[in-house]
Short mmCIF file of C-alpha atoms in Angstrom, two decimals:
data_model
loop_
_atom_site.label_atom_id
_atom_site.label_comp_id
_atom_site.label_asym_id
_atom_site.label_seq_id
_atom_site.Cartn_x
_atom_site.Cartn_y
_atom_site.Cartn_z
CA UNK V 1 135.07 93.34 87.63
CA UNK V 2 131.34 93.68 87.06
CA UNK V 3 129.42 90.54 87.98
CA UNK V 4 127.44 89.01 85.15
CA UNK V 5 123.70 88.89 85.47
CA UNK V 6 122.17 85.42 85.82
CA UNK V 7 121.61 83.65 82.52
CA UNK V 8 118.06 82.32 82.16
CA UNK V 9 117.32 79.73 79.47
CA UNK V 10 113.66 79.37 78.53
CA UNK V 11 111.81 76.92 76.31
CA UNK V 12 108.38 75.31 75.96
CA UNK V 13 106.42 72.82 73.87
CA UNK V 14 103.74 75.17 72.49
CA UNK V 15 106.12 77.01 70.19
CA UNK V 16 108.00 80.31 70.31
CA UNK V 17 104.94 82.35 69.30
CA UNK V 18 102.65 80.97 72.04
CA UNK V 19 101.16 83.42 74.51
CA UNK V 20 102.41 81.35 77.45
CA UNK V 21 106.12 81.63 76.71
CA UNK V 22 105.82 85.30 75.80
CA UNK V 23 104.05 86.01 79.08
CA UNK V 24 106.82 84.13 80.90
CA UNK V 25 109.49 86.23 79.18
CA UNK V 26 107.90 89.40 80.53
CA UNK V 27 107.47 88.03 84.06
CA UNK V 28 111.13 87.03 84.53
CA UNK V 29 112.99 89.70 82.55
CA UNK V 30 114.08 91.46 85.70
CA UNK V 31 115.98 88.43 86.98
CA UNK V 32 118.77 88.29 84.40
CA UNK V 33 119.71 87.93 80.75
CA UNK V 34 117.34 85.67 78.86
CA UNK V 35 117.84 83.29 75.98
CA UNK V 36 114.66 81.62 74.77
CA UNK V 37 114.86 78.77 72.30
CA UNK V 38 111.55 77.13 71.49
CA UNK V 39 110.02 74.95 68.78
CA UNK V 40 108.79 76.49 65.56
CA UNK V 41 105.41 74.85 66.10
CA UNK V 42 103.53 73.02 68.85
CA UNK V 43 105.30 69.91 70.16
CA UNK V 44 102.98 68.74 72.93
CA UNK V 45 103.42 65.16 74.08
CA UNK V 46 107.06 64.86 73.01
CA UNK V 47 108.31 64.37 76.57
CA UNK V 48 112.12 63.91 76.45
CA UNK V 49 112.24 63.01 72.74
CA UNK V 50 115.11 64.38 70.66
CA UNK V 51 115.90 64.31 66.96
CA UNK V 52 118.45 61.77 65.76
CA UNK V 53 117.37 61.35 62.13
CA UNK V 54 116.95 64.92 60.91
CA UNK V 55 119.17 68.02 60.93
CA UNK V 56 118.19 70.90 63.17
CA UNK V 57 117.83 74.52 62.13
CA UNK V 58 117.95 77.69 64.18
CA UNK V 59 116.74 81.19 63.46
CA UNK V 60 116.82 84.33 65.57
CA UNK V 61 113.34 85.83 65.70
CA UNK V 62 113.71 88.58 68.30
CA UNK V 63 116.61 90.43 69.90
CA UNK V 64 116.58 93.18 72.51
CA UNK V 65 119.00 94.21 75.26
CA UNK V 66 119.21 91.23 77.61
CA UNK V 67 116.88 89.07 75.50
CA UNK V 68 117.22 86.74 72.53
CA UNK V 69 114.41 84.56 71.17
CA UNK V 70 115.31 81.69 68.84
CA UNK V 71 113.14 79.20 66.97
CA UNK V 72 114.24 75.64 66.27
CA UNK V 73 112.61 73.02 64.03
CA UNK V 74 113.14 70.28 66.62
CA UNK V 75 111.53 69.02 69.82
CA UNK V 76 111.53 70.90 73.13
CA UNK V 77 114.57 68.90 74.30
CA UNK V 78 116.31 69.62 70.97
CA UNK V 79 115.77 73.30 71.68
CA UNK V 80 117.45 73.06 75.06
CA UNK V 81 120.36 70.99 73.78
CA UNK V 82 121.09 73.26 70.83
CA UNK V 83 120.72 76.43 72.91
CA UNK V 84 123.25 75.25 75.49
CA UNK V 85 125.68 74.02 72.85
CA UNK V 86 125.38 76.75 70.22
CA UNK V 87 123.82 79.90 71.68
CA UNK V 88 124.67 80.25 75.37
CA UNK V 89 128.14 81.64 76.14
CA UNK V 90 128.06 79.91 79.53
CA UNK V 91 125.99 77.37 81.40
CA UNK V 92 122.59 78.85 82.32
CA UNK V 93 121.89 79.59 85.97
CA UNK V 94 118.32 78.35 85.60
CA UNK V 95 116.14 76.62 83.01
CA UNK V 96 112.47 77.61 82.92
CA UNK V 97 109.87 75.85 80.80
CA UNK V 98 106.39 77.10 79.90
CA UNK V 99 104.07 78.63 80.62
CA UNK V 100 102.25 75.64 79.17
CA UNK V 101 98.74 75.95 77.80
CA UNK V 102 97.17 73.13 79.81
CA UNK V 103 98.14 71.32 82.99
CA UNK V 104 100.94 68.81 83.39
CA UNK V 105 99.79 67.28 86.65
CA UNK V 106 99.61 63.57 87.48
CA UNK V 107 100.76 61.16 84.74
CA UNK V 108 100.64 64.01 82.22
CA UNK V 109 104.09 64.98 83.47
CA UNK V 110 105.49 61.85 81.80
CA UNK V 111 104.16 62.81 78.37
CA UNK V 112 104.83 66.52 78.65
CA UNK V 113 107.33 68.32 76.44
CA UNK V 114 107.19 71.14 78.99
CA UNK V 115 108.48 68.75 81.62
CA UNK V 116 110.91 67.28 79.09
CA UNK V 117 112.65 70.66 79.03
CA UNK V 118 112.87 70.77 82.84
CA UNK V 119 114.15 67.20 83.02
CA UNK V 120 116.80 67.88 80.39
CA UNK V 121 118.01 70.95 82.26
CA UNK V 122 118.03 68.99 85.52
CA UNK V 123 120.06 66.16 83.93
CA UNK V 124 122.62 68.78 82.95
CA UNK V 125 122.89 69.95 86.56
CA UNK V 126 120.95 73.19 86.03
CA UNK V 127 118.17 74.15 88.49
CA UNK V 128 115.04 73.72 86.36
CA UNK V 129 111.35 74.58 86.72
CA UNK V 130 108.32 73.88 84.53
CA UNK V 131 105.23 76.11 84.74
CA UNK V 132 101.78 75.13 83.41
CA UNK V 133 98.29 76.64 83.58
CA UNK V 134 95.09 74.56 83.53
CA UNK V 135 93.78 76.34 80.44
CA UNK V 136 94.30 75.02 76.90
CA UNK V 137 93.08 78.14 75.12
CA UNK V 138 95.65 79.82 72.83
CA UNK V 139 94.50 83.12 74.35
CA UNK V 140 94.58 81.98 77.99
CA UNK V 141 95.02 84.65 80.65
CA UNK V 142 98.31 83.98 82.46
CA UNK V 143 98.37 87.13 84.58
CA UNK V 144 97.39 85.38 87.83
CA UNK V 145 100.54 83.25 87.59
CA UNK V 146 102.97 86.17 87.46
CA UNK V 147 103.43 86.73 91.20
CA UNK V 148 104.21 83.11 92.05
CA UNK V 149 106.40 82.65 88.97
CA UNK V 150 108.52 85.59 90.10
CA UNK V 151 108.73 84.30 93.68
CA UNK V 152 109.67 80.76 92.64
CA UNK V 153 112.19 81.95 90.05
CA UNK V 154 113.85 84.19 92.62
CA UNK V 155 114.07 81.42 95.22
CA UNK V 156 115.50 78.90 92.78
CA UNK V 157 118.11 81.40 91.57
CA UNK V 158 119.02 82.18 95.18
CA UNK V 159 118.88 78.72 96.76
CA UNK V 160 119.16 76.29 93.85
CA UNK V 161 117.51 72.86 93.95
CA UNK V 162 118.66 69.48 95.24
CA UNK V 163 120.70 67.39 92.82
CA UNK V 164 118.54 65.50 90.30
CA UNK V 165 115.37 67.35 91.34
CA UNK V 166 113.36 69.72 89.17
CA UNK V 167 110.02 71.41 89.91
CA UNK V 168 106.72 70.76 88.18
CA UNK V 169 104.48 73.74 88.96
CA UNK V 170 100.85 73.74 87.87
CA UNK V 171 98.45 76.66 88.29
CA UNK V 172 94.65 76.40 88.56
CA UNK V 173 92.65 78.42 86.08
CA UNK V 174 90.85 80.45 88.72
CA UNK V 175 90.27 84.20 89.24
CA UNK V 176 92.35 83.98 92.42
CA UNK V 177 95.01 81.44 93.40
CA UNK V 178 94.56 80.58 97.08
CA UNK V 179 98.23 79.76 97.67
CA UNK V 180 100.61 76.89 97.05
CA UNK V 181 100.72 73.23 98.01
CA UNK V 182 103.90 71.18 97.81
CA UNK V 183 102.43 67.84 96.85
CA UNK V 184 102.98 64.49 95.21
CA UNK V 185 101.99 63.40 91.73
CA UNK V 186 98.48 61.99 91.63
CA UNK V 187 97.84 58.46 90.42
CA UNK V 188 95.62 58.67 87.36
CA UNK V 189 94.95 57.06 84.01
CA UNK V 190 93.87 58.08 80.52
CA UNK V 191 90.89 56.15 79.15
CA UNK V 192 88.95 56.00 75.86
CA UNK V 193 92.03 57.35 74.15
CA UNK V 194 91.14 56.74 70.49
CA UNK V 195 88.29 57.69 68.19
CA UNK V 196 87.95 55.59 65.04
CA UNK V 197 86.81 57.23 61.79
CA UNK V 198 86.24 55.95 58.27
CA UNK V 199 88.01 57.75 55.45
CA UNK V 200 86.05 58.29 52.19
CA UNK V 201 88.83 56.45 50.35
CA UNK V 202 88.04 53.25 52.20
CA UNK V 203 90.35 52.94 55.20
CA UNK V 204 90.10 53.51 58.93
CA UNK V 205 91.97 56.24 60.76
CA UNK V 206 92.19 57.23 64.40
CA UNK V 207 92.26 60.41 66.48
CA UNK V 208 94.11 60.39 69.80
CA UNK V 209 91.76 61.95 72.35
CA UNK V 210 91.01 60.45 75.77
CA UNK V 211 89.58 61.25 79.17
CA UNK V 212 91.67 61.57 82.32
CA UNK V 213 90.50 59.78 85.46
CA UNK V 214 91.87 60.45 88.93
CA UNK V 215 92.16 56.98 90.49
CA UNK V 216 92.49 58.34 94.04
CA UNK V 217 89.95 61.18 94.19
CA UNK V 218 89.78 61.16 98.00
CA UNK V 219 93.52 61.80 98.49
CA UNK V 220 94.25 65.33 99.68
CA UNK V 221 98.03 65.36 99.21
CA UNK V 222 98.13 65.26 95.39
CA UNK V 223 98.60 67.80 92.62
CA UNK V 224 95.11 67.07 91.26
CA UNK V 225 93.53 67.82 94.65
CA UNK V 226 95.48 71.07 94.98
CA UNK V 227 94.45 72.29 91.54
CA UNK V 228 90.81 71.30 92.04
CA UNK V 229 90.76 73.36 95.25
CA UNK V 230 92.34 76.50 93.81
CA UNK V 231 95.98 76.02 94.85
CA UNK V 232 99.12 76.06 92.75
CA UNK V 233 100.62 72.57 92.88
CA UNK V 234 104.40 72.33 93.29
CA UNK V 235 105.68 68.81 92.73
CA UNK V 236 109.42 68.15 93.23
CA UNK V 237 110.26 65.65 90.50
CA UNK V 238 113.26 63.31 90.48
CA UNK V 239 115.42 62.24 87.57
CA UNK V 240 116.38 58.99 89.33
CA UNK V 241 113.41 56.73 88.58
CA UNK V 242 114.72 53.76 90.59
CA UNK V 243 111.99 52.11 92.68
CA UNK V 244 114.11 51.68 95.80
CA UNK V 245 111.20 50.20 97.75
CA UNK V 246 111.03 47.32 95.27
CA UNK V 247 114.74 46.49 95.16
CA UNK V 248 114.68 44.01 98.04
CA UNK V 249 111.61 42.23 96.68
CA UNK V 250 113.25 41.75 93.29
CA UNK V 251 116.49 40.66 94.97
CA UNK V 252 114.53 38.03 96.90
CA UNK V 253 113.65 36.36 93.61
CA UNK V 254 117.16 34.86 93.81
CA UNK V 255 117.64 35.01 90.08
#
């Protein structure tokens, strides 16, 4: 009996037409059969949100041997849920998210729909990886990421990942990537996050903007340091968010 090729499930938060996801499709096509299910439009900042108050719709937008691309009107996590339930004929061997237009390092990983996809896959027991490039341009050049994406995809398909761990991989936007650093998430904060404007009809409205500040700029073991110095940052990310180091302290409160 002929062994089935690995099934690769791909999504993102920039939408099915984004250059990032279409570059990713080309980079990993040799690894197995691909089903991509991505939002109809950009869904940045949706993290692990899913739709509970509106019906979801699916449409097939591209089909070739070994490749299907679907669009869904929901969030990135909706796309993963509906693909696994309605499109895939078996559980995927790997979930890949991206390539995101813009980085998802530091606290950005908590807001990221790109990482929401990887977390959802991980929660379902599927080895999952999110890829992001530090370039927000719709026409960003992703070609420098191809070699490492292929290497990481191959290793994850071959070796898997520890239970409840997914990978957050961020690439610097540099002519040459120096290598990789396996590193921790940087501590950082968003500041000056809102701009207030006055509408001609007499009411105030607000734009969400903001500036990111690295609160530990001297640390050399973080994703922000790696990216600033030309390295791809690989951050193993856990689903279990329990602060084990704080458990005894809270227990000592003797509540």
